[in-house]
PDB file of N, CA and C in Angstrom:
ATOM      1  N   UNK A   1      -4.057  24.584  -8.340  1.00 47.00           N
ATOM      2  CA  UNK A   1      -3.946  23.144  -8.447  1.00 47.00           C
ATOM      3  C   UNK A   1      -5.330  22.556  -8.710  1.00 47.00           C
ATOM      4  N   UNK A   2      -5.478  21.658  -9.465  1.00 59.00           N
ATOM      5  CA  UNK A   2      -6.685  20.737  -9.942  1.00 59.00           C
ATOM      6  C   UNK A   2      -6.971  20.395  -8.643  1.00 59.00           C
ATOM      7  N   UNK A   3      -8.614  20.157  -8.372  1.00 78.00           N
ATOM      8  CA  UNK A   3      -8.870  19.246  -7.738  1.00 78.00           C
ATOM      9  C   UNK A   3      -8.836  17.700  -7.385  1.00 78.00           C
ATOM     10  N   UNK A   4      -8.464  17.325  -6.441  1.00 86.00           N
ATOM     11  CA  UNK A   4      -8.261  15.936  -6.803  1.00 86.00           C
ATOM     12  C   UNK A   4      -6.489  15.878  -7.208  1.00 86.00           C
ATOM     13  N   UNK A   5      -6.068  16.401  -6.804  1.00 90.00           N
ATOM     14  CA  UNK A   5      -4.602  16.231  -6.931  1.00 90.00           C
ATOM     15  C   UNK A   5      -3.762  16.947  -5.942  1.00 90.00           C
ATOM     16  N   UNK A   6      -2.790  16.340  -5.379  1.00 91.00           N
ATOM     17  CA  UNK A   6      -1.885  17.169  -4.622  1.00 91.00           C
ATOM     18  C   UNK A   6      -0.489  16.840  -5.247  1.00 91.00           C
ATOM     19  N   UNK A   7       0.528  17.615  -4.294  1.00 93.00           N
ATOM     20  CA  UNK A   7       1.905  17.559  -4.667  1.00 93.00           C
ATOM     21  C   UNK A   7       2.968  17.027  -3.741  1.00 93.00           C
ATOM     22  N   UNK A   8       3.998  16.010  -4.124  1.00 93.00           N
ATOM     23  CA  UNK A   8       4.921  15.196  -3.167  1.00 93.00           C
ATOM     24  C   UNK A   8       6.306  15.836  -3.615  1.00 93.00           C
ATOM     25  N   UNK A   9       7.004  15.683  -2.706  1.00 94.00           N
ATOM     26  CA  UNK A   9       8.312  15.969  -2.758  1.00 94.00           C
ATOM     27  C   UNK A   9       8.766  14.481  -2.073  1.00 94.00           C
ATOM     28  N   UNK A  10      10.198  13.562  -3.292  1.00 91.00           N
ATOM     29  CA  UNK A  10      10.465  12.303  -2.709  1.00 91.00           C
ATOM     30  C   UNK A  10      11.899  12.212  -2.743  1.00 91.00           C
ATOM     31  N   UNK A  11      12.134  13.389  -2.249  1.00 93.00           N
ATOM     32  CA  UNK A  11      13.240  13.605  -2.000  1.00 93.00           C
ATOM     33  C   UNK A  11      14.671  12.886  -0.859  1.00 93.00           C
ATOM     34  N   UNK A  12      13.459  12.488   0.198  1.00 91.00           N
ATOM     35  CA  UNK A  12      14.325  11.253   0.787  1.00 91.00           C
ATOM     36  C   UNK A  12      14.142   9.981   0.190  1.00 91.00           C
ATOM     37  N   UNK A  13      13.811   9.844  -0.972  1.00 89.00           N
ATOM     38  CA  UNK A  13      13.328   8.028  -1.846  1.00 89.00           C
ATOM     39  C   UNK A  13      14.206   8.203  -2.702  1.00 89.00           C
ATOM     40  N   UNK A  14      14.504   9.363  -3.442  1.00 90.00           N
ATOM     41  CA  UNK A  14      14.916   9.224  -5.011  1.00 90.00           C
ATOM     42  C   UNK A  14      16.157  10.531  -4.868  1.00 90.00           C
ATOM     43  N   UNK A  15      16.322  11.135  -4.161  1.00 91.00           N
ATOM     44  CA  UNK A  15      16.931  12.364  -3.945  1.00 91.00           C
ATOM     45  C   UNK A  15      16.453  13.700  -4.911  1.00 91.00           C
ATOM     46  N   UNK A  16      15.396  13.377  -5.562  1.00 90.00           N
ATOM     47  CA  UNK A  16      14.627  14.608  -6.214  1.00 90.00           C
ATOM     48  C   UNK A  16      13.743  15.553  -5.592  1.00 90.00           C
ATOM     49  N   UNK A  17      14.048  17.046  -5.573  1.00 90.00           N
ATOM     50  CA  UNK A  17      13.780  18.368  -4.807  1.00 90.00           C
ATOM     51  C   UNK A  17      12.766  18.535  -5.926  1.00 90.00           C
ATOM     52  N   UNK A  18      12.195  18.158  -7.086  1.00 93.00           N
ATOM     53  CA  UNK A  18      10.668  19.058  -7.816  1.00 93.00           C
ATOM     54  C   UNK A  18      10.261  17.964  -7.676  1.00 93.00           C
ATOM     55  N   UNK A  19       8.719  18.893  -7.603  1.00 94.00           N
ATOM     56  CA  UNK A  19       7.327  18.413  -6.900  1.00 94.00           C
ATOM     57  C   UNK A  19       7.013  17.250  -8.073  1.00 94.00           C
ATOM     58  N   UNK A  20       6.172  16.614  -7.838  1.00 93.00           N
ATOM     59  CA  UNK A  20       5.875  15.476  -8.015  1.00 93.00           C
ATOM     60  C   UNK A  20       4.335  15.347  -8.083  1.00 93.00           C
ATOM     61  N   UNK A  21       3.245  15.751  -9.351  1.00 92.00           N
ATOM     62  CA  UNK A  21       1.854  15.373  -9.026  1.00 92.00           C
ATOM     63  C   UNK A  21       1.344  14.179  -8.407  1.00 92.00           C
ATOM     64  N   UNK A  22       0.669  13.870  -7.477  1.00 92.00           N
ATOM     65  CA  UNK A  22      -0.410  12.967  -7.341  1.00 92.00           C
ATOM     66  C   UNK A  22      -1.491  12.987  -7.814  1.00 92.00           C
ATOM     67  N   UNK A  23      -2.714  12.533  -8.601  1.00 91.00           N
ATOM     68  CA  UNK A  23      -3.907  12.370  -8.483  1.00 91.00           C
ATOM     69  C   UNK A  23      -5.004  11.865  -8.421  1.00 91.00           C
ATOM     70  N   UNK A  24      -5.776  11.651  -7.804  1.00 89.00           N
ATOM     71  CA  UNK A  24      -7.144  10.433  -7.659  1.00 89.00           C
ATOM     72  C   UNK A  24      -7.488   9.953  -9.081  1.00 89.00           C
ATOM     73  N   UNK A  25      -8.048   8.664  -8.918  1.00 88.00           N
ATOM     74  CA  UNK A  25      -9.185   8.682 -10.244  1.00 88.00           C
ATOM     75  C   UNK A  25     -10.432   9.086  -9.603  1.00 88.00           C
ATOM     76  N   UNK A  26     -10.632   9.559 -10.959  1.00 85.00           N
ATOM     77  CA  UNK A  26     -11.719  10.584 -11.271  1.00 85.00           C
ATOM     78  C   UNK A  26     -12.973   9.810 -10.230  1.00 85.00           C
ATOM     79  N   UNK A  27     -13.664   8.714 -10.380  1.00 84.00           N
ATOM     80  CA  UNK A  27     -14.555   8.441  -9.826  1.00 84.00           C
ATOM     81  C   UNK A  27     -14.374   8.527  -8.330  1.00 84.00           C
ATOM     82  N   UNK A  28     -13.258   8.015  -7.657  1.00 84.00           N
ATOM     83  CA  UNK A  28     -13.227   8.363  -6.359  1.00 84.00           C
ATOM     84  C   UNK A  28     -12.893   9.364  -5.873  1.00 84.00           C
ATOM     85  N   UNK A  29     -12.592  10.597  -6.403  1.00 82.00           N
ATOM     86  CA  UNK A  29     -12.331  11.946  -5.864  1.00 82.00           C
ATOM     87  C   UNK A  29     -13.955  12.022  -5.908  1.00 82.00           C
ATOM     88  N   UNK A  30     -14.600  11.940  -6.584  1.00 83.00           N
ATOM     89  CA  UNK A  30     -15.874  12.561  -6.403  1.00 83.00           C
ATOM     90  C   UNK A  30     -16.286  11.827  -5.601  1.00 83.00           C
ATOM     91  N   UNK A  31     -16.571  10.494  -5.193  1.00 84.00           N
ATOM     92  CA  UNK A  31     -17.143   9.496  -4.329  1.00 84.00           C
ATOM     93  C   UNK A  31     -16.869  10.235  -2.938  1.00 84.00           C
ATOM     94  N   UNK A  32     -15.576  10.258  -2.649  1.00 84.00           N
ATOM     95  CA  UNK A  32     -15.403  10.976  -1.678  1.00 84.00           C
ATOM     96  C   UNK A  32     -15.522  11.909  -1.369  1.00 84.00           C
ATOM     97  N   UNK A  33     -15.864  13.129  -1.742  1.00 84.00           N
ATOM     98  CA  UNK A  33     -16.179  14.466  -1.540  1.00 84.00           C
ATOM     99  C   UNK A  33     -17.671  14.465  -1.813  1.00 84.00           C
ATOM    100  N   UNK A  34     -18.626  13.518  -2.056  1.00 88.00           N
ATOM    101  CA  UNK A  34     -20.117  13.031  -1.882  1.00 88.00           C
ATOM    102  C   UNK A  34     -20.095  12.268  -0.498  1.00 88.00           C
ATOM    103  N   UNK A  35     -19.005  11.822  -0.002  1.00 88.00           N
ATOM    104  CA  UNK A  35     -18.945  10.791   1.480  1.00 88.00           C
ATOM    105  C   UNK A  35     -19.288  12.158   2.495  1.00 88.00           C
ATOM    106  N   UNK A  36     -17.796  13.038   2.133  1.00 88.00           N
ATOM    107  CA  UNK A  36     -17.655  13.899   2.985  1.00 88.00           C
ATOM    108  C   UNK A  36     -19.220  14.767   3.223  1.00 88.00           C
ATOM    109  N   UNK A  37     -19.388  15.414   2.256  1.00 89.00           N
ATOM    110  CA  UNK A  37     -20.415  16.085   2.965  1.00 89.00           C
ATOM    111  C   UNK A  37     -21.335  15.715   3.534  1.00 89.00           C
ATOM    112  N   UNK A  38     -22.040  14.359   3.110  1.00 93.00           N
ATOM    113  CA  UNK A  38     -22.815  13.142   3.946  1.00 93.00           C
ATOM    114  C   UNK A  38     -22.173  13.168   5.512  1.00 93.00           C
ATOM    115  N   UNK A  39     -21.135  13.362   5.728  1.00 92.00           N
ATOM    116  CA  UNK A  39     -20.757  12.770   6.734  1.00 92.00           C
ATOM    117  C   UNK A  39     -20.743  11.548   7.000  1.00 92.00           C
ATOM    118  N   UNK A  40     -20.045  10.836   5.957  1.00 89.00           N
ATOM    119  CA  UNK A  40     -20.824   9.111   5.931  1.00 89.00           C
ATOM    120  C   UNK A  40     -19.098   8.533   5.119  1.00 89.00           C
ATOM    121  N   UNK A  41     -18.242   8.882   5.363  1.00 87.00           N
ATOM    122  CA  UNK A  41     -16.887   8.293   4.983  1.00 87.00           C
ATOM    123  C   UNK A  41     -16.616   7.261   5.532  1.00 87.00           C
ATOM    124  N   UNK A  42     -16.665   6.864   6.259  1.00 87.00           N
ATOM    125  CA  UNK A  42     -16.612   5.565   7.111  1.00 87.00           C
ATOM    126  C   UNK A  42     -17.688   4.694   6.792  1.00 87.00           C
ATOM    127  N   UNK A  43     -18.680   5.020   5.926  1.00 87.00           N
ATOM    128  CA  UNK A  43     -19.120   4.061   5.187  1.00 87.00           C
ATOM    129  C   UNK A  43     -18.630   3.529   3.380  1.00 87.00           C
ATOM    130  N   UNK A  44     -17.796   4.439   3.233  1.00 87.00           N
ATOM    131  CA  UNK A  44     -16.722   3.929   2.174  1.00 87.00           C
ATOM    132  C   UNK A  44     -16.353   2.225   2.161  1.00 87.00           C
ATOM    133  N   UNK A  45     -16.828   1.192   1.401  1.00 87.00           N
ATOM    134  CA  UNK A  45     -16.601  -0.037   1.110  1.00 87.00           C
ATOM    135  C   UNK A  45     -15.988  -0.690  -0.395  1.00 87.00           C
ATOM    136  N   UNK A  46     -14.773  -0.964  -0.280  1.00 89.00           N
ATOM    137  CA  UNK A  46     -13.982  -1.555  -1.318  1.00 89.00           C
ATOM    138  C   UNK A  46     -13.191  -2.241  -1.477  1.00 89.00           C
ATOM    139  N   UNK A  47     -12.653  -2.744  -2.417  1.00 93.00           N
ATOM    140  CA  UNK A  47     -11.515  -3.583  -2.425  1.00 93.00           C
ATOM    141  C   UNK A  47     -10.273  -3.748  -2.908  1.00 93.00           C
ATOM    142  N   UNK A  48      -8.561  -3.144  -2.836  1.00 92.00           N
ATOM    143  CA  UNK A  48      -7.656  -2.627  -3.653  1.00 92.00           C
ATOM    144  C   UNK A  48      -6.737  -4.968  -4.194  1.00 92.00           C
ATOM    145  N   UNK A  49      -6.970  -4.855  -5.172  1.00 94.00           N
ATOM    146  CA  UNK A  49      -5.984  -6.043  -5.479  1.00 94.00           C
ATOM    147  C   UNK A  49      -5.037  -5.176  -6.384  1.00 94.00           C
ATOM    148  N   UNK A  50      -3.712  -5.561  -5.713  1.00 91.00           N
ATOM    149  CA  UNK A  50      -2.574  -5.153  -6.117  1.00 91.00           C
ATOM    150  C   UNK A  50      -1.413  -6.120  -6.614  1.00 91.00           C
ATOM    151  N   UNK A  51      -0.301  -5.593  -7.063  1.00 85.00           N
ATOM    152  CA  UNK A  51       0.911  -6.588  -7.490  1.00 85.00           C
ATOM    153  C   UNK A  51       1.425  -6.597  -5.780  1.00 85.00           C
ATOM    154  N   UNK A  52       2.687  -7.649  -5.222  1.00 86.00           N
ATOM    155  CA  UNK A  52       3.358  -7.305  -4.715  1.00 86.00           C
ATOM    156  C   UNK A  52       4.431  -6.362  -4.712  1.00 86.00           C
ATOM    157  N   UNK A  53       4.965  -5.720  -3.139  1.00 84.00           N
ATOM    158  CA  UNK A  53       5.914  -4.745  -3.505  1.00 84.00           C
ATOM    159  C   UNK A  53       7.280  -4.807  -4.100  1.00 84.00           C
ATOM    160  N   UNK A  54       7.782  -4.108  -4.851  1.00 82.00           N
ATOM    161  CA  UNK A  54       8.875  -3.776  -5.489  1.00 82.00           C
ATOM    162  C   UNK A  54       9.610  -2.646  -5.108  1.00 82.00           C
ATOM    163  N   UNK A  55      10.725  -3.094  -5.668  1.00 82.00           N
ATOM    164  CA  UNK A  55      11.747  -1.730  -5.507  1.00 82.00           C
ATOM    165  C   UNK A  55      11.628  -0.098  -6.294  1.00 82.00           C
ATOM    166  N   UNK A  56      10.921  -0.406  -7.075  1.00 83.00           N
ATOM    167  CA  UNK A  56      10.804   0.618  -8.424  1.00 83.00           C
ATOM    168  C   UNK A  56      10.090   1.706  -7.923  1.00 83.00           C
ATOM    169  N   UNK A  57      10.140   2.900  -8.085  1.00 79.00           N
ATOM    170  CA  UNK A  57       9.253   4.226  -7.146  1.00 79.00           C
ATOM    171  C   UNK A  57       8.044   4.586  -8.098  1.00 79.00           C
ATOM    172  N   UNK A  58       8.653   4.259  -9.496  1.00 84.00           N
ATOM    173  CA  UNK A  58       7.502   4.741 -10.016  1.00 84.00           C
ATOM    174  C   UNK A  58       6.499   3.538 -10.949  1.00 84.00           C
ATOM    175  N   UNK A  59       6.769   2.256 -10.175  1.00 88.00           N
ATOM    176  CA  UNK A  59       5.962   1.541 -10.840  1.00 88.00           C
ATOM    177  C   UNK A  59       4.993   1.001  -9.639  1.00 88.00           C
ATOM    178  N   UNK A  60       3.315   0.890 -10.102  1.00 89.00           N
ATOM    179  CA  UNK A  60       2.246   0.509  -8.966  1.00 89.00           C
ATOM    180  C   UNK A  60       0.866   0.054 -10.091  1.00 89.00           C
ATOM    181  N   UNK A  61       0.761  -1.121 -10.238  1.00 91.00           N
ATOM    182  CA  UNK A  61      -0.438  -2.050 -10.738  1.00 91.00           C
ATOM    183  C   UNK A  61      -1.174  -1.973  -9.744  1.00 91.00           C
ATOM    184  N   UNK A  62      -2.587  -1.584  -9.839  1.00 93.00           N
ATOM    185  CA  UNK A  62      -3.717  -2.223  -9.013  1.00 93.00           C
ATOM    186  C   UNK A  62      -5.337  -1.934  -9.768  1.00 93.00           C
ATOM    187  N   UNK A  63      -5.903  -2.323  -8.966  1.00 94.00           N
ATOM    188  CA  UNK A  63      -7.235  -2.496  -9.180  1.00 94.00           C
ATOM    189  C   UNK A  63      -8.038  -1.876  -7.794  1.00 94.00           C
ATOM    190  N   UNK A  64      -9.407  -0.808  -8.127  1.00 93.00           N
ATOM    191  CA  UNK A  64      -9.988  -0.675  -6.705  1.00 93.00           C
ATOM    192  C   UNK A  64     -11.394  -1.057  -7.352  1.00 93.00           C
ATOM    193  N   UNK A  65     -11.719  -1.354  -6.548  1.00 93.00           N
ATOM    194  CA  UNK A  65     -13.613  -2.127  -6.751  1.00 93.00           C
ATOM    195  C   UNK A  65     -14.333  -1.489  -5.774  1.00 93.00           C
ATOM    196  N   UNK A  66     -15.396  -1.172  -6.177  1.00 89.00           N
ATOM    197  CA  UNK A  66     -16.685  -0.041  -5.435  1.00 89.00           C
ATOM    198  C   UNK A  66     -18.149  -0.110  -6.419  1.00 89.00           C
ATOM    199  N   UNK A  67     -18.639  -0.134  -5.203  1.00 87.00           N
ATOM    200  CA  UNK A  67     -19.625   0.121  -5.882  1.00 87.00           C
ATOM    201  C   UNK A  67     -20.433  -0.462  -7.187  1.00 87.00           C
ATOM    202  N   UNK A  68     -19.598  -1.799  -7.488  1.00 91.00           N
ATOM    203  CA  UNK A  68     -20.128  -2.509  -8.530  1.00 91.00           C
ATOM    204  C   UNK A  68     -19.290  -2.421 -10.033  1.00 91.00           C
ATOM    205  N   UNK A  69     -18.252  -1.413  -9.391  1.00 92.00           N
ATOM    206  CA  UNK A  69     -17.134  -1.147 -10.680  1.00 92.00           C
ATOM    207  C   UNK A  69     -15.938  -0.679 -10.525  1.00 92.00           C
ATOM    208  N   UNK A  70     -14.960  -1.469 -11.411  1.00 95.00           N
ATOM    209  CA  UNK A  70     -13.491  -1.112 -10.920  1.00 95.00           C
ATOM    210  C   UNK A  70     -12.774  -0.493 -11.891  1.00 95.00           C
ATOM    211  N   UNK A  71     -11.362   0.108 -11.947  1.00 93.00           N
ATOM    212  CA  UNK A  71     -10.585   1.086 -11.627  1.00 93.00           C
ATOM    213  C   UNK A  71      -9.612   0.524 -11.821  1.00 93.00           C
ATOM    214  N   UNK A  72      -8.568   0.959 -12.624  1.00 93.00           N
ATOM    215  CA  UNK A  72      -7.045   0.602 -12.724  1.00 93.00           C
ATOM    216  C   UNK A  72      -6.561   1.989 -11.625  1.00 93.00           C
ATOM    217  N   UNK A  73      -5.636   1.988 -11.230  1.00 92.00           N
ATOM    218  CA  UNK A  73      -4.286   2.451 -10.590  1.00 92.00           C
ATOM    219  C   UNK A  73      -3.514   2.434 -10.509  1.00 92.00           C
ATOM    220  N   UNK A  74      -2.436   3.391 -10.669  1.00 92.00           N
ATOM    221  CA  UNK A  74      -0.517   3.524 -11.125  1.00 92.00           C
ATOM    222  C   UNK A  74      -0.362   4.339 -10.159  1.00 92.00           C
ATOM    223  N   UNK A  75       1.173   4.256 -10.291  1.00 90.00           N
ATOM    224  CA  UNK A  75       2.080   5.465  -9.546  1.00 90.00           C
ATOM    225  C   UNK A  75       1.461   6.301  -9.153  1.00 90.00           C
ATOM    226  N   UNK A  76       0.714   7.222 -10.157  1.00 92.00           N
ATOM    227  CA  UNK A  76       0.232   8.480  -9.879  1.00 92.00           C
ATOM    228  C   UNK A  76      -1.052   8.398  -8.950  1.00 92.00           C
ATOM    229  N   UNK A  77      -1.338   7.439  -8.666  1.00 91.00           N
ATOM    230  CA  UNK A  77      -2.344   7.407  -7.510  1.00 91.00           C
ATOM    231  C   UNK A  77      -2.036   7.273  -6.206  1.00 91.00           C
ATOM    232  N   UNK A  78      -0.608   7.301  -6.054  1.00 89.00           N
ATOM    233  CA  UNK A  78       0.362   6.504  -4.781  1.00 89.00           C
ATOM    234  C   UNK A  78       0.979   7.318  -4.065  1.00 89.00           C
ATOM    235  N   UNK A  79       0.780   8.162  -2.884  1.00 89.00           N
ATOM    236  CA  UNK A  79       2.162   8.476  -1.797  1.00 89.00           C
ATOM    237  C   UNK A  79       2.790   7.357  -1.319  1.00 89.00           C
ATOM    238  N   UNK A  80       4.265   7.345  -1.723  1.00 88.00           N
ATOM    239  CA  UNK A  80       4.712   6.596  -0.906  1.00 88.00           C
ATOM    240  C   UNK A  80       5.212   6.856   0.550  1.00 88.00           C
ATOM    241  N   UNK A  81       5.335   5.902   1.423  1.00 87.00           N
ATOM    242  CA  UNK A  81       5.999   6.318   2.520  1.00 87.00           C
ATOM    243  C   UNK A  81       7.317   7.012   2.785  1.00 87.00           C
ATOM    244  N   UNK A  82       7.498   8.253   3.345  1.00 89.00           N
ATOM    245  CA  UNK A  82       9.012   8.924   3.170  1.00 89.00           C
ATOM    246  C   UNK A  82       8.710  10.105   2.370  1.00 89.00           C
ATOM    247  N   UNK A  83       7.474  10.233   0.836  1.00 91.00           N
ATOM    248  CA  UNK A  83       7.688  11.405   0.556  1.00 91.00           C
ATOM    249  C   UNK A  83       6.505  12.371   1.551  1.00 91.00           C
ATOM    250  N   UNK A  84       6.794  13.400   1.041  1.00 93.00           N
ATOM    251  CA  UNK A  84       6.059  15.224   2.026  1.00 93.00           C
ATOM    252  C   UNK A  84       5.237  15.377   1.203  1.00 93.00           C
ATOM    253  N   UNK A  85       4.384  15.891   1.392  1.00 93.00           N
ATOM    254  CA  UNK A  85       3.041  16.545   1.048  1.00 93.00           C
ATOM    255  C   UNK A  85       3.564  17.741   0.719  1.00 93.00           C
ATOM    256  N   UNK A  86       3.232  18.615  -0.070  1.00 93.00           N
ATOM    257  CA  UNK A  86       3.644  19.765  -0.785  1.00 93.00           C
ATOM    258  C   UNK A  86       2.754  20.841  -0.665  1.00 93.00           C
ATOM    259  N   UNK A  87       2.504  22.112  -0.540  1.00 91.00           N
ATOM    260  CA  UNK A  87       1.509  23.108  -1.258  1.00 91.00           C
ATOM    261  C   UNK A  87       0.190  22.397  -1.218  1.00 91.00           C
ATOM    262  N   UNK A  88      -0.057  21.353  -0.150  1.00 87.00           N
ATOM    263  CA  UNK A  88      -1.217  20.778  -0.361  1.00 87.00           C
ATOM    264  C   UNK A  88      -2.010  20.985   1.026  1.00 87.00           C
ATOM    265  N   UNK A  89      -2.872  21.442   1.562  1.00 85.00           N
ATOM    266  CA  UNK A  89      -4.031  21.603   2.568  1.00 85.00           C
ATOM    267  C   UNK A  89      -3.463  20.279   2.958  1.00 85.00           C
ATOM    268  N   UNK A  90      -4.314  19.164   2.571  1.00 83.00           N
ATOM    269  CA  UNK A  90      -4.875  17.843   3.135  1.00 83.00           C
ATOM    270  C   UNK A  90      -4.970  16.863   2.129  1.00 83.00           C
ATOM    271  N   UNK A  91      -4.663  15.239   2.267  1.00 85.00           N
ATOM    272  CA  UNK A  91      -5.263  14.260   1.664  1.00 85.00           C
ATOM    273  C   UNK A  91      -6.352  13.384   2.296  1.00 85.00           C
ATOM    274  N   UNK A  92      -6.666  12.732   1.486  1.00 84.00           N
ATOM    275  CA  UNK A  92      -7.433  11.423   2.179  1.00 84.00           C
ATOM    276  C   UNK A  92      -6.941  10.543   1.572  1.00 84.00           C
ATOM    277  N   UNK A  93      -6.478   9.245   1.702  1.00 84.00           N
ATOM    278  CA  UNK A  93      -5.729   8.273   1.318  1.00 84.00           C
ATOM    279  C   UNK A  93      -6.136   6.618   2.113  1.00 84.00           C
ATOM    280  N   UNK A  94      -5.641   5.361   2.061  1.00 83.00           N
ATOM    281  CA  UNK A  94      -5.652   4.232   2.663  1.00 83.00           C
ATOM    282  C   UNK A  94      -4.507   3.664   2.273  1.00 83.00           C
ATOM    283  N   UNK A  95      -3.983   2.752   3.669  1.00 85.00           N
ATOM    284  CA  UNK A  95      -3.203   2.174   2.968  1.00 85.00           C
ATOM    285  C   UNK A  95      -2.826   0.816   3.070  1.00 85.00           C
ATOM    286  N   UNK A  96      -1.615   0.998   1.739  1.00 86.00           N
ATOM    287  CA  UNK A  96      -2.001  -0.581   1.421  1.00 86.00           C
ATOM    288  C   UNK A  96      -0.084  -1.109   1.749  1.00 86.00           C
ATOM    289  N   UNK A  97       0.047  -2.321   1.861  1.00 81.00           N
ATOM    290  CA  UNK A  97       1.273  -2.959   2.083  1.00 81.00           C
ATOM    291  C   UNK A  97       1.602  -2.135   3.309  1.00 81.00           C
ATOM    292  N   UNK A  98       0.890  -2.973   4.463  1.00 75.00           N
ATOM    293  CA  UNK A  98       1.004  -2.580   5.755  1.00 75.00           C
ATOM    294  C   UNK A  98       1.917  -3.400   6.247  1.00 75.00           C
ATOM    295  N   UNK A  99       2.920  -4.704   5.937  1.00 72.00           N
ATOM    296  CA  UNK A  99       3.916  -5.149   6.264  1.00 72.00           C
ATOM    297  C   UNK A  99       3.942  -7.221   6.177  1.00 72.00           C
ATOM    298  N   UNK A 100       4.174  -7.762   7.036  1.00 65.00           N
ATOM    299  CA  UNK A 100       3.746  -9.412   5.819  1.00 65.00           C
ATOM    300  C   UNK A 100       2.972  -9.991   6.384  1.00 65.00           C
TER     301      UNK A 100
END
């Protein structure tokens, strides 16, 4: 598996049993794996502006800002809540639409 990517199964969302890529953008997989070895992740500072939520599983507009430069984001940047982590060690993730 690529770095910077894991695998979902959303099988209680959509009733689909094959895996499902996730993957970072490129700049923040590396940002973060420069945090990590710093030991300095918790100094991670940004900002996600998003659409509101919808029903649709595979639709997700946003924007992340860091560092003086931003970032589109879709679906493929998104676990949703409900799917499994797959064949994957570990993520690092935040999240967003914590409730109203």
């Amino acid at each position: 598996e690529p770095q910077d990517s894991c695998f979902i199964e959303t099988s209680n969302l959509d009733g689909e049993t094959n895996l499902k890529t996730r993957t970072a953008i490129l700049e923040t997989g590396q940002m973060i794996r420069d945090l990590l070895e710093k030991d300095e992740l918790n100094s991670f500072q940004g900002v996600i502006h998003c659409s509101a939520p919808n029903g649709e599983l595979e639709q997700f507009n946003a924007t992340i800002s860091f560092e003086g430069s931003s970032y589109s984001m879709s679906a493929v940047q998104i676990l949703l809540r409900g799917c499994q982590l797959k064949n994957t060690n570990w993520a690092l993730g935040l999240v967003v639409y914590t409730g109203h």
